[in-house]
């Protein structure tokens, strides 16, 4: 912390801070160009029925291939895109592109798309969804929108009516990263979600961690009681998969079955014989 009266401290920190601000500005300038320059691609990660091992949906995950920086991970540019409002045009592009791609898949599985809270603030979200569905010809129930608890925070009360309007279109709504927010359970009361995605942090420590096992079991049970699908995120091992099946999760997603892959690769997976990570339960 550089205090106004601590001159020495101030001088010591200034060059570093300036460098950080400069890096952020150049990244922001590059991000502004990226859409026009065609540097974005969408990768797709299959979501699997945990009992039959069939692909039931695929999550669209944004990738930025910068000519000089190389591949920039979403964790580096999504927060910046949110702060600058660039997530609005970028998010609309993802919606259009992923709906168009999904409409061409050989099997009518779902496509799930991540939405940022900032996209709700733009007011144009419902219209963007309507036009993405119309221009692609994708039937609404194949589109799943993933939101996090932040969208439903008290100060965002208007977002709830947007969610209801989206649901009114026939689109499905998933609660992403479940368990990482401050009052997860209360959000399940505020909106009838179609799917709960159990955050990877709980899956990661299975089967060793007793608490994580108990939490996964409770959420899967909650899903069963509410008639809501539960997806385990970040499944990497057969031991984790066995435990998730035992606890009653209905779907899984993770490197064990497939990493996020380019659109063409996913289409091959959908057209070809089923690749089984494990024998069907
Ligand atoms: P998310 O929505 O929770 O997506 C799941 C993340 O977990 C993805 O990271 C995925 O690659 C990763 N993952 C999946 N299976 C495994 C596994 O078995 N092990 C491990 N270690 N990781 C796994 P990714 O692609 O880096 O995306 C990170 C986050 O960036 C996403 O988290 C999402 O919040 C955000 N994001 C990605 N694409 C978009 C987008 O188009 N729009 C918005 N608003 N956010 C996006
Ligand atoms: Mg997601
Ligand atoms: Mg997630
Ligand atoms: Mg996550």
Short mmCIF file of C-alpha atoms and ligand atoms in Angstrom, two decimals:
data_model
loop_
_atom_site.label_atom_id
_atom_site.label_comp_id
_atom_site.label_asym_id
_atom_site.label_seq_id
_atom_site.Cartn_x
_atom_site.Cartn_y
_atom_site.Cartn_z
CA UNK A 1 0.00 0.00 0.00
CA UNK A 2 1.55 3.28 -1.11
CA UNK A 3 0.66 5.96 1.43
CA UNK A 4 0.42 9.56 0.23
CA UNK A 5 2.85 10.68 2.96
CA UNK A 6 5.27 7.78 2.57
CA UNK A 7 7.35 9.08 -0.32
CA UNK A 8 9.90 6.28 -0.23
CA UNK A 9 7.17 3.65 -0.28
CA UNK A 10 5.46 5.47 -3.11
CA UNK A 11 8.61 5.57 -5.27
CA UNK A 12 9.26 1.91 -4.58
CA UNK A 13 5.83 0.76 -5.74
CA UNK A 14 5.17 3.16 -8.59
CA UNK A 15 7.14 1.46 -11.41
CA UNK A 16 5.54 -1.91 -10.66
CA UNK A 17 2.05 -0.45 -10.51
CA UNK A 18 2.62 1.48 -13.70
CA UNK A 19 3.81 -1.71 -15.41
CA UNK A 20 0.72 -3.58 -14.24
CA UNK A 21 -1.59 -0.80 -15.44
CA UNK A 22 0.25 -0.71 -18.77
CA UNK A 23 -0.05 -4.49 -19.22
CA UNK A 24 -3.74 -4.31 -18.45
CA UNK A 25 -4.26 -1.47 -20.94
CA UNK A 26 -2.50 -3.28 -23.77
CA UNK A 27 -4.43 -6.47 -23.00
CA UNK A 28 -7.64 -4.43 -23.08
CA UNK A 29 -6.66 -2.84 -26.41
CA UNK A 30 -5.94 -6.31 -27.81
CA UNK A 31 -9.24 -7.62 -26.47
CA UNK A 32 -11.09 -4.81 -28.28
CA UNK A 33 -9.51 -6.01 -31.54
CA UNK A 34 -9.95 -9.72 -30.95
CA UNK A 35 -13.55 -10.07 -32.08
CA UNK A 36 -12.99 -8.18 -35.35
CA UNK A 37 -9.71 -10.00 -35.98
CA UNK A 38 -11.44 -13.39 -35.61
CA UNK A 39 -9.14 -14.47 -32.78
CA UNK A 40 -11.87 -16.16 -30.75
CA UNK A 41 -12.87 -19.78 -31.09
CA UNK A 42 -15.35 -21.84 -29.16
CA UNK A 43 -14.29 -25.19 -27.80
CA UNK A 44 -16.91 -27.71 -26.69
CA UNK A 45 -16.73 -30.05 -23.72
CA UNK A 46 -19.14 -32.99 -23.63
CA UNK A 47 -21.47 -33.49 -20.68
CA UNK A 48 -22.21 -37.17 -20.11
CA UNK A 49 -25.17 -39.08 -18.68
CA UNK A 50 -23.51 -40.73 -15.70
CA UNK A 51 -25.48 -43.99 -16.07
CA UNK A 52 -25.47 -44.56 -19.85
CA UNK A 53 -22.20 -42.76 -20.72
CA UNK A 54 -23.98 -40.98 -23.57
CA UNK A 55 -23.20 -37.37 -24.47
CA UNK A 56 -26.30 -35.37 -23.50
CA UNK A 57 -24.98 -31.85 -23.97
CA UNK A 58 -21.85 -29.84 -24.63
CA UNK A 59 -20.56 -26.71 -22.90
CA UNK A 60 -19.29 -23.87 -25.07
CA UNK A 61 -15.98 -22.57 -23.67
CA UNK A 62 -14.42 -19.48 -25.18
CA UNK A 63 -10.81 -19.59 -26.39
CA UNK A 64 -8.69 -16.60 -27.40
CA UNK A 65 -5.78 -17.27 -29.74
CA UNK A 66 -3.72 -14.08 -29.86
CA UNK A 67 -1.13 -13.84 -32.69
CA UNK A 68 1.66 -12.78 -30.29
CA UNK A 69 0.49 -13.86 -26.84
CA UNK A 70 -0.61 -17.30 -27.98
CA UNK A 71 -3.54 -18.91 -26.22
CA UNK A 72 -4.90 -16.64 -23.47
CA UNK A 73 -6.91 -18.54 -20.81
CA UNK A 74 -10.46 -17.36 -19.98
CA UNK A 75 -9.37 -16.67 -16.38
CA UNK A 76 -7.05 -13.95 -17.79
CA UNK A 77 -9.46 -12.22 -20.14
CA UNK A 78 -13.08 -12.89 -19.02
CA UNK A 79 -12.75 -10.71 -15.86
CA UNK A 80 -11.27 -7.90 -18.00
CA UNK A 81 -14.04 -8.32 -20.58
CA UNK A 82 -16.57 -8.05 -17.73
CA UNK A 83 -14.98 -4.90 -16.25
CA UNK A 84 -14.81 -3.14 -19.62
CA UNK A 85 -18.25 -4.18 -20.85
CA UNK A 86 -16.62 -5.99 -23.79
CA UNK A 87 -18.29 -9.16 -22.52
CA UNK A 88 -21.55 -7.90 -24.05
CA UNK A 89 -20.49 -8.02 -27.74
CA UNK A 90 -18.23 -11.04 -27.06
CA UNK A 91 -21.06 -12.86 -25.28
CA UNK A 92 -23.47 -12.13 -28.13
CA UNK A 93 -20.94 -13.59 -30.55
CA UNK A 94 -20.64 -16.75 -28.41
CA UNK A 95 -24.44 -17.09 -28.33
CA UNK A 96 -24.81 -16.74 -32.11
CA UNK A 97 -21.83 -18.91 -32.95
CA UNK A 98 -22.60 -21.74 -30.48
CA UNK A 99 -26.29 -21.89 -31.47
CA UNK A 100 -25.32 -21.99 -35.16
CA UNK A 101 -22.81 -24.77 -34.48
CA UNK A 102 -25.21 -26.82 -32.31
CA UNK A 103 -27.92 -26.62 -34.99
CA UNK A 104 -25.55 -28.54 -37.30
CA UNK A 105 -24.68 -31.38 -34.88
CA UNK A 106 -25.59 -34.89 -35.99
CA UNK A 107 -27.49 -35.52 -32.74
CA UNK A 108 -29.89 -33.08 -31.07
CA UNK A 109 -27.99 -32.75 -27.78
CA UNK A 110 -28.04 -29.60 -25.68
CA UNK A 111 -25.55 -26.76 -25.89
CA UNK A 112 -24.73 -24.82 -22.75
CA UNK A 113 -23.42 -21.28 -22.77
CA UNK A 114 -21.95 -19.32 -19.86
CA UNK A 115 -23.48 -15.92 -19.11
CA UNK A 116 -21.75 -13.19 -17.08
CA UNK A 117 -23.69 -10.94 -14.69
CA UNK A 118 -22.55 -8.00 -16.88
CA UNK A 119 -24.57 -9.41 -19.79
CA UNK A 120 -27.70 -9.12 -17.66
CA UNK A 121 -26.93 -5.47 -16.98
CA UNK A 122 -26.93 -4.74 -20.73
CA UNK A 123 -30.74 -5.18 -21.02
CA UNK A 124 -30.32 -6.58 -24.52
CA UNK A 125 -29.77 -10.15 -23.33
CA UNK A 126 -33.23 -11.53 -24.05
CA UNK A 127 -33.15 -10.03 -27.53
CA UNK A 128 -29.70 -11.52 -28.16
CA UNK A 129 -30.99 -14.97 -27.18
CA UNK A 130 -34.12 -14.61 -29.32
CA UNK A 131 -32.09 -13.60 -32.36
CA UNK A 132 -29.44 -16.33 -31.85
CA UNK A 133 -32.22 -18.94 -31.79
CA UNK A 134 -33.99 -17.41 -34.79
CA UNK A 135 -30.92 -17.06 -37.00
CA UNK A 136 -29.61 -20.57 -36.20
CA UNK A 137 -32.93 -22.37 -36.23
CA UNK A 138 -31.94 -24.11 -32.97
CA UNK A 139 -34.97 -25.24 -30.97
CA UNK A 140 -35.08 -23.33 -27.67
CA UNK A 141 -35.04 -26.36 -25.34
CA UNK A 142 -31.61 -27.38 -26.69
CA UNK A 143 -30.11 -24.15 -25.38
CA UNK A 144 -28.96 -24.16 -21.75
CA UNK A 145 -27.74 -20.94 -20.17
CA UNK A 146 -25.30 -21.26 -17.27
CA UNK A 147 -25.34 -18.58 -14.63
CA UNK A 148 -23.55 -18.24 -11.29
CA UNK A 149 -25.05 -17.14 -8.01
CA UNK A 150 -23.76 -13.58 -8.54
CA UNK A 151 -26.52 -13.06 -11.11
CA UNK A 152 -29.09 -13.55 -8.34
CA UNK A 153 -27.52 -11.35 -5.64
CA UNK A 154 -30.02 -9.08 -3.90
CA UNK A 155 -28.85 -5.93 -5.71
CA UNK A 156 -29.49 -7.69 -9.02
CA UNK A 157 -33.18 -8.34 -8.36
CA UNK A 158 -34.14 -7.29 -11.93
CA UNK A 159 -32.14 -10.27 -13.23
CA UNK A 160 -34.71 -12.66 -11.82
CA UNK A 161 -37.38 -11.39 -14.21
CA UNK A 162 -34.89 -11.67 -17.10
CA UNK A 163 -34.33 -15.31 -16.12
CA UNK A 164 -38.08 -15.92 -16.10
CA UNK A 165 -38.40 -14.29 -19.53
CA UNK A 166 -35.59 -16.49 -20.87
CA UNK A 167 -37.25 -19.55 -19.39
CA UNK A 168 -40.48 -18.40 -21.05
CA UNK A 169 -38.73 -18.76 -24.41
CA UNK A 170 -38.22 -22.45 -23.63
CA UNK A 171 -34.53 -22.06 -22.85
CA UNK A 172 -33.10 -24.03 -19.91
CA UNK A 173 -31.22 -22.44 -17.02
CA UNK A 174 -28.35 -24.06 -15.09
CA UNK A 175 -26.74 -22.94 -11.84
CA UNK A 176 -22.96 -23.13 -12.39
CA UNK A 177 -20.20 -23.59 -9.80
CA UNK A 178 -22.74 -24.58 -7.16
CA UNK A 179 -21.48 -24.42 -3.59
CA UNK A 180 -18.88 -21.71 -4.10
CA UNK A 181 -21.17 -18.72 -3.33
CA UNK A 182 -22.27 -17.32 0.00
CA UNK A 183 -25.80 -18.67 0.35
CA UNK A 184 -26.18 -21.32 -2.33
CA UNK A 185 -29.27 -22.97 -0.93
CA UNK A 186 -31.39 -19.81 -0.92
CA UNK A 187 -30.85 -19.41 -4.67
CA UNK A 188 -32.50 -22.76 -5.29
CA UNK A 189 -35.61 -21.31 -3.70
CA UNK A 190 -35.58 -18.13 -5.79
CA UNK A 191 -35.58 -19.77 -9.22
CA UNK A 192 -36.55 -23.24 -10.53
CA UNK A 193 -33.26 -24.21 -12.17
CA UNK A 194 -33.13 -27.07 -14.66
CA UNK A 195 -29.65 -28.16 -13.66
CA UNK A 196 -27.21 -27.77 -10.79
CA UNK A 197 -23.51 -27.97 -11.62
CA UNK A 198 -21.51 -29.08 -8.58
CA UNK A 199 -18.28 -27.10 -8.51
CA UNK A 200 -15.05 -28.86 -9.36
CA UNK A 201 -13.56 -27.97 -5.96
CA UNK A 202 -15.86 -30.59 -4.34
CA UNK A 203 -15.18 -33.24 -6.97
CA UNK A 204 -11.41 -32.75 -6.93
CA UNK A 205 -10.95 -34.24 -3.46
CA UNK A 206 -13.09 -37.32 -4.01
CA UNK A 207 -13.06 -40.03 -2.93
CA UNK A 208 -10.58 -39.32 -0.06
CA UNK A 209 -12.16 -36.22 1.45
CA UNK A 210 -15.07 -37.18 3.69
CA UNK A 211 -16.61 -33.67 3.76
CA UNK A 212 -16.57 -33.34 -0.03
CA UNK A 213 -18.24 -36.73 -0.33
CA UNK A 214 -20.95 -35.67 2.11
CA UNK A 215 -21.55 -32.40 0.27
CA UNK A 216 -21.79 -34.10 -3.12
CA UNK A 217 -24.22 -36.64 -1.68
CA UNK A 218 -26.38 -33.89 -0.17
CA UNK A 219 -26.49 -31.86 -3.40
CA UNK A 220 -27.27 -34.95 -5.49
CA UNK A 221 -30.08 -35.80 -3.03
CA UNK A 222 -31.37 -32.25 -3.21
CA UNK A 223 -31.40 -32.53 -7.01
CA UNK A 224 -33.39 -35.75 -6.80
CA UNK A 225 -35.94 -34.21 -4.43
CA UNK A 226 -36.31 -31.11 -6.60
CA UNK A 227 -36.34 -33.08 -9.86
CA UNK A 228 -33.25 -31.18 -11.04
CA UNK A 229 -30.31 -32.74 -12.89
CA UNK A 230 -26.97 -32.60 -11.04
CA UNK A 231 -23.74 -32.38 -13.01
CA UNK A 232 -20.37 -33.05 -11.42
CA UNK A 233 -17.74 -30.70 -12.88
CA UNK A 234 -14.07 -31.53 -13.33
CA UNK A 235 -14.22 -35.33 -13.17
CA UNK A 236 -10.70 -36.60 -13.81
CA UNK A 237 -10.48 -40.13 -12.39
CA UNK A 238 -12.44 -43.38 -12.49
CA UNK A 239 -12.48 -43.39 -8.67
CA UNK A 240 -14.24 -40.02 -8.71
CA UNK A 241 -16.71 -41.26 -11.31
CA UNK A 242 -17.53 -44.37 -9.27
CA UNK A 243 -18.15 -42.26 -6.18
CA UNK A 244 -20.33 -39.75 -8.09
CA UNK A 245 -22.46 -42.58 -9.46
CA UNK A 246 -22.82 -43.98 -5.97
CA UNK A 247 -23.91 -40.58 -4.62
CA UNK A 248 -26.57 -40.21 -7.30
CA UNK A 249 -25.25 -37.41 -9.53
CA UNK A 250 -26.99 -37.64 -12.90
CA UNK A 251 -24.38 -36.20 -15.26
CA UNK A 252 -20.65 -35.63 -15.38
CA UNK A 253 -18.19 -33.43 -17.20
CA UNK A 254 -14.42 -33.57 -17.06
CA UNK A 255 -11.08 -34.49 -18.57
CA UNK A 256 -11.77 -38.17 -17.81
CA UNK A 257 -14.25 -38.29 -20.68
CA UNK A 258 -12.99 -35.39 -22.78
CA UNK A 259 -11.22 -32.06 -22.59
CA UNK A 260 -12.87 -29.09 -24.29
CA UNK A 261 -12.27 -29.70 -28.03
CA UNK A 262 -12.62 -27.75 -31.29
CA UNK A 263 -16.06 -27.84 -32.93
CA UNK A 264 -14.97 -30.26 -35.66
CA UNK A 265 -13.65 -32.72 -33.10
CA UNK A 266 -16.90 -32.68 -31.13
CA UNK A 267 -18.86 -33.28 -34.34
CA UNK A 268 -16.70 -36.36 -35.00
CA UNK A 269 -17.37 -37.61 -31.47
CA UNK A 270 -21.12 -37.18 -31.96
CA UNK A 271 -21.11 -38.88 -35.35
CA UNK A 272 -18.74 -41.71 -34.45
CA UNK A 273 -19.13 -44.64 -32.06
CA UNK A 274 -19.57 -43.72 -28.41
CA UNK A 275 -16.27 -43.36 -26.56
CA UNK A 276 -16.78 -44.82 -23.13
CA UNK A 277 -14.68 -43.62 -20.20
CA UNK A 278 -15.98 -46.52 -18.17
CA UNK A 279 -18.44 -49.36 -18.66
CA UNK A 280 -22.04 -48.15 -18.36
CA UNK A 281 -23.37 -48.60 -14.83
P1 LIG B 1 -16.93 -22.94 -16.00
O1 LIG B 1 -18.15 -22.45 -16.70
O2 LIG B 1 -17.10 -23.48 -14.62
O3 LIG B 1 -16.30 -24.02 -16.99
C1 LIG B 1 -15.66 -25.18 -16.57
C2 LIG B 1 -14.16 -25.01 -16.57
O4 LIG B 1 -13.55 -26.19 -16.04
C3 LIG B 1 -13.55 -24.84 -17.97
O5 LIG B 1 -12.41 -23.99 -17.85
C4 LIG B 1 -13.10 -26.27 -18.30
O6 LIG B 1 -12.07 -26.32 -19.27
C5 LIG B 1 -12.62 -26.72 -16.95
N1 LIG B 1 -12.63 -28.17 -16.81
C6 LIG B 1 -13.51 -29.06 -17.32
N2 LIG B 1 -13.22 -30.32 -16.95
C7 LIG B 1 -12.12 -30.24 -16.16
C8 LIG B 1 -11.32 -31.23 -15.47
O7 LIG B 1 -11.58 -32.43 -15.48
N3 LIG B 1 -10.24 -30.75 -14.77
C9 LIG B 1 -9.92 -29.42 -14.72
N4 LIG B 1 -8.84 -29.07 -14.03
N5 LIG B 1 -10.66 -28.47 -15.37
C10 LIG B 1 -11.74 -28.89 -16.08
P2 LIG B 1 -12.11 -22.83 -18.90
O8 LIG B 1 -12.48 -23.28 -20.26
O9 LIG B 1 -10.72 -22.36 -18.63
O10 LIG B 1 -13.13 -21.70 -18.47
C11 LIG B 1 -13.03 -21.08 -17.21
C12 LIG B 1 -14.24 -20.23 -16.91
O11 LIG B 1 -14.31 -19.13 -17.83
C13 LIG B 1 -15.57 -20.97 -17.06
O12 LIG B 1 -15.83 -21.75 -15.92
C14 LIG B 1 -16.52 -19.81 -17.23
O13 LIG B 1 -16.85 -19.25 -15.99
C15 LIG B 1 -15.67 -18.80 -18.00
N6 LIG B 1 -16.02 -18.84 -19.43
C16 LIG B 1 -15.57 -19.65 -20.42
N7 LIG B 1 -16.16 -19.37 -21.61
C17 LIG B 1 -17.02 -18.35 -21.36
C18 LIG B 1 -17.96 -17.58 -22.18
O14 LIG B 1 -18.14 -17.82 -23.38
N8 LIG B 1 -18.64 -16.58 -21.55
C19 LIG B 1 -18.50 -16.31 -20.21
N9 LIG B 1 -19.21 -15.32 -19.69
N10 LIG B 1 -17.65 -17.00 -19.42
C20 LIG B 1 -16.93 -18.01 -19.98
MG1 LIG B 2 -19.96 -23.22 -17.04
MG1 LIG B 3 -18.58 -24.40 -13.68
MG1 LIG B 4 -16.14 -23.51 -12.51
#
